[in-house]
Every structure is written in C-alpha cells, then in structure tokens.
Amino acid sequence: MRGMQFKITLQGTKPPIWRRIIVPDNYSFWDLHVVIQDSFGWTDHHLHVFLINRDLEIGLPDPNDEMDGGKKCEPGWEILIKEHFDEIGTKINYTYDFGDCWDHGVEFEKRTEEEIKTPQCIGGERACPPEDCGGITGYVDFCKIMKRKKGEEYTEMREWFGGDYDPEHFDPSTVIFDKPKKRLRKMLDFQ
C-alpha cells in the first residue's frame, strides 16, 4: 500500500489551524474521518460528512434523510478514498459537528513512494478548538477569554475546558491514532 498525503485546514481560522497526514491508499472515507478526528484532537461525538460534489455526500447514512426528501448519504466505510482522490490537488469538504459546523478543506497533496501501513501526522499548526465551543465565533471568544487569565469569565471557561489553553500549541509527534474498524464497530453498536 502506497501512502496518500493530505493537508486538512479548518476553514475560517486565522491564523489557519491545519494538519498534514499520510494514510494508506486502501483507506475508506470512514478511515480518513477517524484519522482527521485523531490528528485534530476532536472527540468524534458528533456527526460528520464529506461533500464530494453537489450530488454525493459520504459519512453516516440516515434513512430519514431520503424519506424527508434530503440527499442520500453514502456509508463512508464502503467507499475508498482513492476512488475520489485520483488527481493531485483534488479538494473536498469535510464537516464535523453540524451544530458548531467545523468545515475542513481536505486537499490531496501527493502519493508517497514508500509503503504505508498506518496513518501518520507529519505536520500541523495550532491547537484544535474545544468541542462544543460554538463554532468559529465561539472559538474566537473562547481564545480572548482564556488569554486574559483573570476574571469571572476566565474562571468559568477554564473550569468548563478543564485547564489552560494555548491556541498556538500543536505537536504532531503526540498524535495517537485509533483503529478505524474498532471505532466503526463501537459506533454501529451504539446506533
């Protein structure tokens, strides 16, 4: 299995929050989802979708969507990423948490020559926003409050978050990847 290198950028963040990952080319969109979650530090407690084009969504299917006249969402574990990332420079959108609406640009940068068996995070900048902080606007407010390091709002936010927060810190060597099949079984058992 050769590797596929991607740059994932959290849209709307300034300066940008991004990760560079390499995954085996036999990965499915579910596998890629898990790698994105782990490399950013998201907790995977919300829905997600890859928007390939106007006619194709890949993620967690909801039978009610079709009954309500919505688009059909194809199961991510059934579709290989190499089927849609066939050209260098191909870009798609990945949205996580439809409430906070964390939109990510996913760009296929290159194929690697070496054999890749497990995912790797080889770069990135800035910490991931905390879950459920209110999207980009809430994240900007959160950072302002945490930067003050004083006052009632800071105390409440620090307690909610569980400690201090450094928006500039990210170390790719600390990323630990879960097994996508294990997480899929857990998710399917939960439904």
PDB file of C-alpha atoms in Angstrom:
ATOM      1  CA  MET A   1       0.000   0.000   0.000  1.00  0.00           C
ATOM      2  CA  ARG A   2       1.342   3.344  -1.009  1.00  0.00           C
ATOM      3  CA  GLY A   3       0.583   6.428   1.003  1.00  0.00           C
ATOM      4  CA  MET A   4      -1.612   9.381   0.197  1.00  0.00           C
ATOM      5  CA  GLN A   5      -0.670  12.733   1.721  1.00  0.00           C
ATOM      6  CA  PHE A   6      -3.362  15.269   2.630  1.00  0.00           C
ATOM      7  CA  LYS A   7      -3.451  18.735   4.100  1.00  0.00           C
ATOM      8  CA  ILE A   8      -6.559  19.388   6.167  1.00  0.00           C
ATOM      9  CA  THR A   9      -7.321  23.011   7.027  1.00  0.00           C
ATOM     10  CA  LEU A  10     -10.012  24.134   9.450  1.00  0.00           C
ATOM     11  CA  GLN A  11     -11.861  26.760   7.422  1.00  0.00           C
ATOM     12  CA  GLY A  12     -12.400  30.247   8.848  1.00  0.00           C
ATOM     13  CA  THR A  13      -9.494  30.151  11.306  1.00  0.00           C
ATOM     14  CA  LYS A  14      -6.906  32.947  11.266  1.00  0.00           C
ATOM     15  CA  PRO A  15      -4.129  32.115  11.503  1.00  0.00           C
ATOM     16  CA  PRO A  16      -5.115  28.765   9.986  1.00  0.00           C
ATOM     17  CA  ILE A  17      -5.348  25.577  12.018  1.00  0.00           C
ATOM     18  CA  TRP A  18      -4.174  22.678   9.855  1.00  0.00           C
ATOM     19  CA  ARG A  19      -2.759  19.152   9.825  1.00  0.00           C
ATOM     20  CA  ARG A  20      -0.738  17.202   7.274  1.00  0.00           C
ATOM     21  CA  ILE A  21      -1.336  13.469   7.294  1.00  0.00           C
ATOM     22  CA  ILE A  22      -0.325  10.396   5.320  1.00  0.00           C
ATOM     23  CA  VAL A  23      -2.687   7.426   5.105  1.00  0.00           C
ATOM     24  CA  PRO A  24      -2.565   4.078   3.283  1.00  0.00           C
ATOM     25  CA  ASP A  25      -4.181   4.285  -0.160  1.00  0.00           C
ATOM     26  CA  ASN A  26      -6.587   1.453   0.697  1.00  0.00           C
ATOM     27  CA  TYR A  27      -8.316   3.601   3.326  1.00  0.00           C
ATOM     28  CA  SER A  28     -12.034   4.256   3.203  1.00  0.00           C
ATOM     29  CA  PHE A  29     -13.674   7.594   3.926  1.00  0.00           C
ATOM     30  CA  TRP A  30     -14.524   6.249   7.384  1.00  0.00           C
ATOM     31  CA  ASP A  31     -10.826   5.547   7.983  1.00  0.00           C
ATOM     32  CA  LEU A  32      -9.949   9.067   6.785  1.00  0.00           C
ATOM     33  CA  HIS A  33     -12.605  10.514   9.106  1.00  0.00           C
ATOM     34  CA  VAL A  34     -11.024   8.744  12.092  1.00  0.00           C
ATOM     35  CA  VAL A  35      -7.555   9.999  11.137  1.00  0.00           C
ATOM     36  CA  ILE A  36      -8.819  13.581  10.807  1.00  0.00           C
ATOM     37  CA  GLN A  37     -10.554  13.331  14.182  1.00  0.00           C
ATOM     38  CA  ASP A  38      -7.433  11.984  15.884  1.00  0.00           C
ATOM     39  CA  SER A  39      -4.976  14.375  14.230  1.00  0.00           C
ATOM     40  CA  PHE A  40      -7.022  17.430  15.173  1.00  0.00           C
ATOM     41  CA  GLY A  41      -7.931  16.198  18.629  1.00  0.00           C
ATOM     42  CA  TRP A  42     -11.686  16.143  18.064  1.00  0.00           C
ATOM     43  CA  THR A  43     -13.604  13.645  20.217  1.00  0.00           C
ATOM     44  CA  ASP A  44     -15.802  12.157  17.445  1.00  0.00           C
ATOM     45  CA  HIS A  45     -19.011  12.718  19.408  1.00  0.00           C
ATOM     46  CA  HIS A  46     -20.838  14.444  16.547  1.00  0.00           C
ATOM     47  CA  LEU A  47     -21.951  13.656  13.018  1.00  0.00           C
ATOM     48  CA  HIS A  48     -19.728  14.268  10.009  1.00  0.00           C
ATOM     49  CA  VAL A  49     -19.953  14.324   6.234  1.00  0.00           C
ATOM     50  CA  PHE A  50     -17.593  14.519   3.275  1.00  0.00           C
ATOM     51  CA  LEU A  51     -19.075  16.626   0.477  1.00  0.00           C
ATOM     52  CA  ILE A  52     -17.640  15.288  -2.744  1.00  0.00           C
ATOM     53  CA  ASN A  53     -19.834  17.321  -5.070  1.00  0.00           C
ATOM     54  CA  ARG A  54     -23.400  18.583  -5.154  1.00  0.00           C
ATOM     55  CA  ASP A  55     -24.673  15.056  -5.715  1.00  0.00           C
ATOM     56  CA  LEU A  56     -22.558  12.982  -3.350  1.00  0.00           C
ATOM     57  CA  GLU A  57     -22.251  13.004   0.428  1.00  0.00           C
ATOM     58  CA  ILE A  58     -20.245  10.369   2.274  1.00  0.00           C
ATOM     59  CA  GLY A  59     -20.495   9.790   6.018  1.00  0.00           C
ATOM     60  CA  LEU A  60     -23.046   8.216   8.338  1.00  0.00           C
ATOM     61  CA  PRO A  61     -26.243   7.349   6.455  1.00  0.00           C
ATOM     62  CA  ASP A  62     -29.546   8.390   7.983  1.00  0.00           C
ATOM     63  CA  PRO A  63     -32.556   6.590   6.465  1.00  0.00           C
ATOM     64  CA  ASN A  64     -34.771   9.542   7.446  1.00  0.00           C
ATOM     65  CA  ASP A  65     -32.886  11.869   5.066  1.00  0.00           C
ATOM     66  CA  GLU A  66     -34.213  10.134   1.960  1.00  0.00           C
ATOM     67  CA  MET A  67     -37.736   9.916   3.366  1.00  0.00           C
ATOM     68  CA  ASP A  68     -37.639  13.666   4.100  1.00  0.00           C
ATOM     69  CA  GLY A  69     -36.509  14.433   0.543  1.00  0.00           C
ATOM     70  CA  GLY A  70     -32.889  15.040   1.511  1.00  0.00           C
ATOM     71  CA  LYS A  71     -29.789  13.741  -0.220  1.00  0.00           C
ATOM     72  CA  LYS A  72     -28.730  10.185   0.374  1.00  0.00           C
ATOM     73  CA  CYS A  73     -25.517   9.951   2.372  1.00  0.00           C
ATOM     74  CA  GLU A  74     -23.359   7.020   1.331  1.00  0.00           C
ATOM     75  CA  PRO A  75     -21.685   4.963   4.097  1.00  0.00           C
ATOM     76  CA  GLY A  76     -18.068   6.082   4.465  1.00  0.00           C
ATOM     77  CA  TRP A  77     -16.797   2.598   5.265  1.00  0.00           C
ATOM     78  CA  GLU A  78     -17.895   1.333   1.832  1.00  0.00           C
ATOM     79  CA  ILE A  79     -16.071   3.893  -0.343  1.00  0.00           C
ATOM     80  CA  LEU A  80     -12.309   4.049  -0.806  1.00  0.00           C
ATOM     81  CA  ILE A  81     -10.667   7.470  -0.777  1.00  0.00           C
ATOM     82  CA  LYS A  82      -8.612   6.675  -3.890  1.00  0.00           C
ATOM     83  CA  GLU A  83     -11.875   6.455  -5.860  1.00  0.00           C
ATOM     84  CA  HIS A  84     -12.387  10.209  -5.385  1.00  0.00           C
ATOM     85  CA  PHE A  85      -8.860  11.499  -4.806  1.00  0.00           C
ATOM     86  CA  ASP A  86      -7.482  10.377  -8.131  1.00  0.00           C
ATOM     87  CA  GLU A  87      -5.630  13.581  -9.070  1.00  0.00           C
ATOM     88  CA  ILE A  88      -3.089  15.577  -7.075  1.00  0.00           C
ATOM     89  CA  GLY A  89      -4.699  18.826  -5.950  1.00  0.00           C
ATOM     90  CA  THR A  90      -8.205  17.364  -5.627  1.00  0.00           C
ATOM     91  CA  LYS A  91     -10.083  19.141  -2.816  1.00  0.00           C
ATOM     92  CA  ILE A  92     -13.227  18.193  -0.947  1.00  0.00           C
ATOM     93  CA  ASN A  93     -15.028  19.489   2.119  1.00  0.00           C
ATOM     94  CA  TYR A  94     -15.334  17.629   5.429  1.00  0.00           C
ATOM     95  CA  THR A  95     -17.792  18.954   8.006  1.00  0.00           C
ATOM     96  CA  TYR A  96     -17.754  17.812  11.607  1.00  0.00           C
ATOM     97  CA  ASP A  97     -20.437  18.682  14.181  1.00  0.00           C
ATOM     98  CA  PHE A  98     -23.392  20.137  12.306  1.00  0.00           C
ATOM     99  CA  GLY A  99     -24.177  22.425  15.269  1.00  0.00           C
ATOM    100  CA  ASP A 100     -20.776  24.117  15.534  1.00  0.00           C
ATOM    101  CA  CYS A 101     -20.209  23.441  11.813  1.00  0.00           C
ATOM    102  CA  TRP A 102     -16.474  22.814  11.713  1.00  0.00           C
ATOM    103  CA  ASP A 103     -15.718  22.881   7.988  1.00  0.00           C
ATOM    104  CA  HIS A 104     -12.392  21.480   6.838  1.00  0.00           C
ATOM    105  CA  GLY A 105     -10.771  21.694   3.438  1.00  0.00           C
ATOM    106  CA  VAL A 106      -9.180  18.354   2.542  1.00  0.00           C
ATOM    107  CA  GLU A 107      -6.541  18.602  -0.192  1.00  0.00           C
ATOM    108  CA  PHE A 108      -4.793  15.620  -1.762  1.00  0.00           C
ATOM    109  CA  GLU A 109      -1.157  16.734  -1.984  1.00  0.00           C
ATOM    110  CA  LYS A 110       0.767  13.715  -3.245  1.00  0.00           C
ATOM    111  CA  ARG A 111       1.348   9.972  -3.312  1.00  0.00           C
ATOM    112  CA  THR A 112       4.288   8.658  -1.369  1.00  0.00           C
ATOM    113  CA  GLU A 113       6.724   6.155  -2.784  1.00  0.00           C
ATOM    114  CA  GLU A 114       7.233   4.247   0.451  1.00  0.00           C
ATOM    115  CA  GLU A 115       4.800   1.645   1.698  1.00  0.00           C
ATOM    116  CA  ILE A 116       2.438   2.964   4.396  1.00  0.00           C
ATOM    117  CA  LYS A 117       0.628   0.608   6.757  1.00  0.00           C
ATOM    118  CA  THR A 118      -0.553   3.026   9.456  1.00  0.00           C
ATOM    119  CA  PRO A 119      -1.536   6.707   9.399  1.00  0.00           C
ATOM    120  CA  GLN A 120       0.982   9.415  10.237  1.00  0.00           C
ATOM    121  CA  CYS A 121       0.623  13.048  11.236  1.00  0.00           C
ATOM    122  CA  ILE A 122       3.680  14.767   9.795  1.00  0.00           C
ATOM    123  CA  GLY A 123       2.835  18.405  10.417  1.00  0.00           C
ATOM    124  CA  GLY A 124       0.351  20.968  11.541  1.00  0.00           C
ATOM    125  CA  GLU A 125      -0.120  24.231  13.318  1.00  0.00           C
ATOM    126  CA  ARG A 126      -2.161  25.451  16.256  1.00  0.00           C
ATOM    127  CA  ALA A 127      -4.352  23.648  18.740  1.00  0.00           C
ATOM    128  CA  CYS A 128      -7.741  22.300  17.838  1.00  0.00           C
ATOM    129  CA  PRO A 129     -10.703  24.325  19.138  1.00  0.00           C
ATOM    130  CA  PRO A 130     -12.531  22.694  22.038  1.00  0.00           C
ATOM    131  CA  GLU A 131     -15.632  20.670  21.264  1.00  0.00           C
ATOM    132  CA  ASP A 132     -18.958  22.468  21.651  1.00  0.00           C
ATOM    133  CA  CYS A 133     -17.456  25.948  21.998  1.00  0.00           C
ATOM    134  CA  GLY A 134     -19.847  27.488  19.473  1.00  0.00           C
ATOM    135  CA  GLY A 135     -18.072  27.212  16.137  1.00  0.00           C
ATOM    136  CA  ILE A 136     -15.607  29.786  14.829  1.00  0.00           C
ATOM    137  CA  THR A 137     -17.268  32.748  16.587  1.00  0.00           C
ATOM    138  CA  GLY A 138     -17.399  30.901  19.900  1.00  0.00           C
ATOM    139  CA  TYR A 139     -13.797  29.791  19.457  1.00  0.00           C
ATOM    140  CA  VAL A 140     -12.594  33.376  18.909  1.00  0.00           C
ATOM    141  CA  ASP A 141     -14.442  34.446  22.083  1.00  0.00           C
ATOM    142  CA  PHE A 142     -13.035  31.451  23.980  1.00  0.00           C
ATOM    143  CA  CYS A 143      -9.455  32.381  22.984  1.00  0.00           C
ATOM    144  CA  LYS A 144      -9.939  36.020  24.039  1.00  0.00           C
ATOM    145  CA  ILE A 145     -11.278  34.976  27.436  1.00  0.00           C
ATOM    146  CA  MET A 146      -8.555  32.370  28.020  1.00  0.00           C
ATOM    147  CA  LYS A 147      -5.840  34.857  27.047  1.00  0.00           C
ATOM    148  CA  ARG A 148      -6.907  37.271  29.840  1.00  0.00           C
ATOM    149  CA  LYS A 149      -6.099  34.726  32.553  1.00  0.00           C
ATOM    150  CA  LYS A 150      -8.271  36.608  35.040  1.00  0.00           C
ATOM    151  CA  GLY A 151     -11.864  37.442  35.807  1.00  0.00           C
ATOM    152  CA  GLU A 152     -15.073  35.518  36.306  1.00  0.00           C
ATOM    153  CA  GLU A 153     -15.484  34.599  32.622  1.00  0.00           C
ATOM    154  CA  TYR A 154     -11.954  33.201  32.551  1.00  0.00           C
ATOM    155  CA  THR A 155     -12.532  31.152  35.709  1.00  0.00           C
ATOM    156  CA  GLU A 156     -15.788  29.717  34.324  1.00  0.00           C
ATOM    157  CA  MET A 157     -14.289  28.995  30.896  1.00  0.00           C
ATOM    158  CA  ARG A 158     -11.164  27.420  32.381  1.00  0.00           C
ATOM    159  CA  GLU A 159     -13.324  25.176  34.547  1.00  0.00           C
ATOM    160  CA  TRP A 160     -15.532  24.245  31.564  1.00  0.00           C
ATOM    161  CA  PHE A 161     -12.479  23.455  29.430  1.00  0.00           C
ATOM    162  CA  GLY A 162     -10.629  21.669  32.222  1.00  0.00           C
ATOM    163  CA  GLY A 163      -7.470  23.777  32.403  1.00  0.00           C
ATOM    164  CA  ASP A 164      -5.412  26.290  30.482  1.00  0.00           C
ATOM    165  CA  TYR A 165      -5.467  26.504  26.701  1.00  0.00           C
ATOM    166  CA  ASP A 166      -2.646  27.534  24.380  1.00  0.00           C
ATOM    167  CA  PRO A 167      -4.093  28.119  20.878  1.00  0.00           C
ATOM    168  CA  GLU A 168      -0.605  28.113  19.343  1.00  0.00           C
ATOM    169  CA  HIS A 169       0.478  24.692  20.630  1.00  0.00           C
ATOM    170  CA  PHE A 170       0.436  21.601  18.446  1.00  0.00           C
ATOM    171  CA  ASP A 171       2.950  18.762  18.389  1.00  0.00           C
ATOM    172  CA  PRO A 172       2.391  16.168  15.635  1.00  0.00           C
ATOM    173  CA  SER A 173       4.524  13.620  17.495  1.00  0.00           C
ATOM    174  CA  THR A 174       1.855  13.407  20.230  1.00  0.00           C
ATOM    175  CA  VAL A 175      -0.973  12.331  17.898  1.00  0.00           C
ATOM    176  CA  ILE A 176      -2.252   8.831  18.671  1.00  0.00           C
ATOM    177  CA  PHE A 177      -4.426   7.122  16.077  1.00  0.00           C
ATOM    178  CA  ASP A 178      -7.337   4.878  16.982  1.00  0.00           C
ATOM    179  CA  LYS A 179      -8.165   1.813  14.928  1.00  0.00           C
ATOM    180  CA  PRO A 180     -10.914   2.808  12.459  1.00  0.00           C
ATOM    181  CA  LYS A 181     -12.545  -0.663  12.446  1.00  0.00           C
ATOM    182  CA  LYS A 182     -12.745  -0.653  16.252  1.00  0.00           C
ATOM    183  CA  ARG A 183     -14.371   2.784  16.264  1.00  0.00           C
ATOM    184  CA  LEU A 184     -16.791   1.753  13.488  1.00  0.00           C
ATOM    185  CA  ARG A 185     -17.917  -1.315  15.475  1.00  0.00           C
ATOM    186  CA  LYS A 186     -18.440   0.872  18.530  1.00  0.00           C
ATOM    187  CA  MET A 187     -20.440   3.419  16.522  1.00  0.00           C
ATOM    188  CA  LEU A 188     -22.603   0.771  14.816  1.00  0.00           C
ATOM    189  CA  ASP A 189     -23.277  -0.942  18.166  1.00  0.00           C
ATOM    190  CA  PHE A 190     -24.366   2.406  19.623  1.00  0.00           C
ATOM    191  CA  GLN A 191     -26.951   3.051  16.896  1.00  0.00           C
TER     192      GLN A 191
END
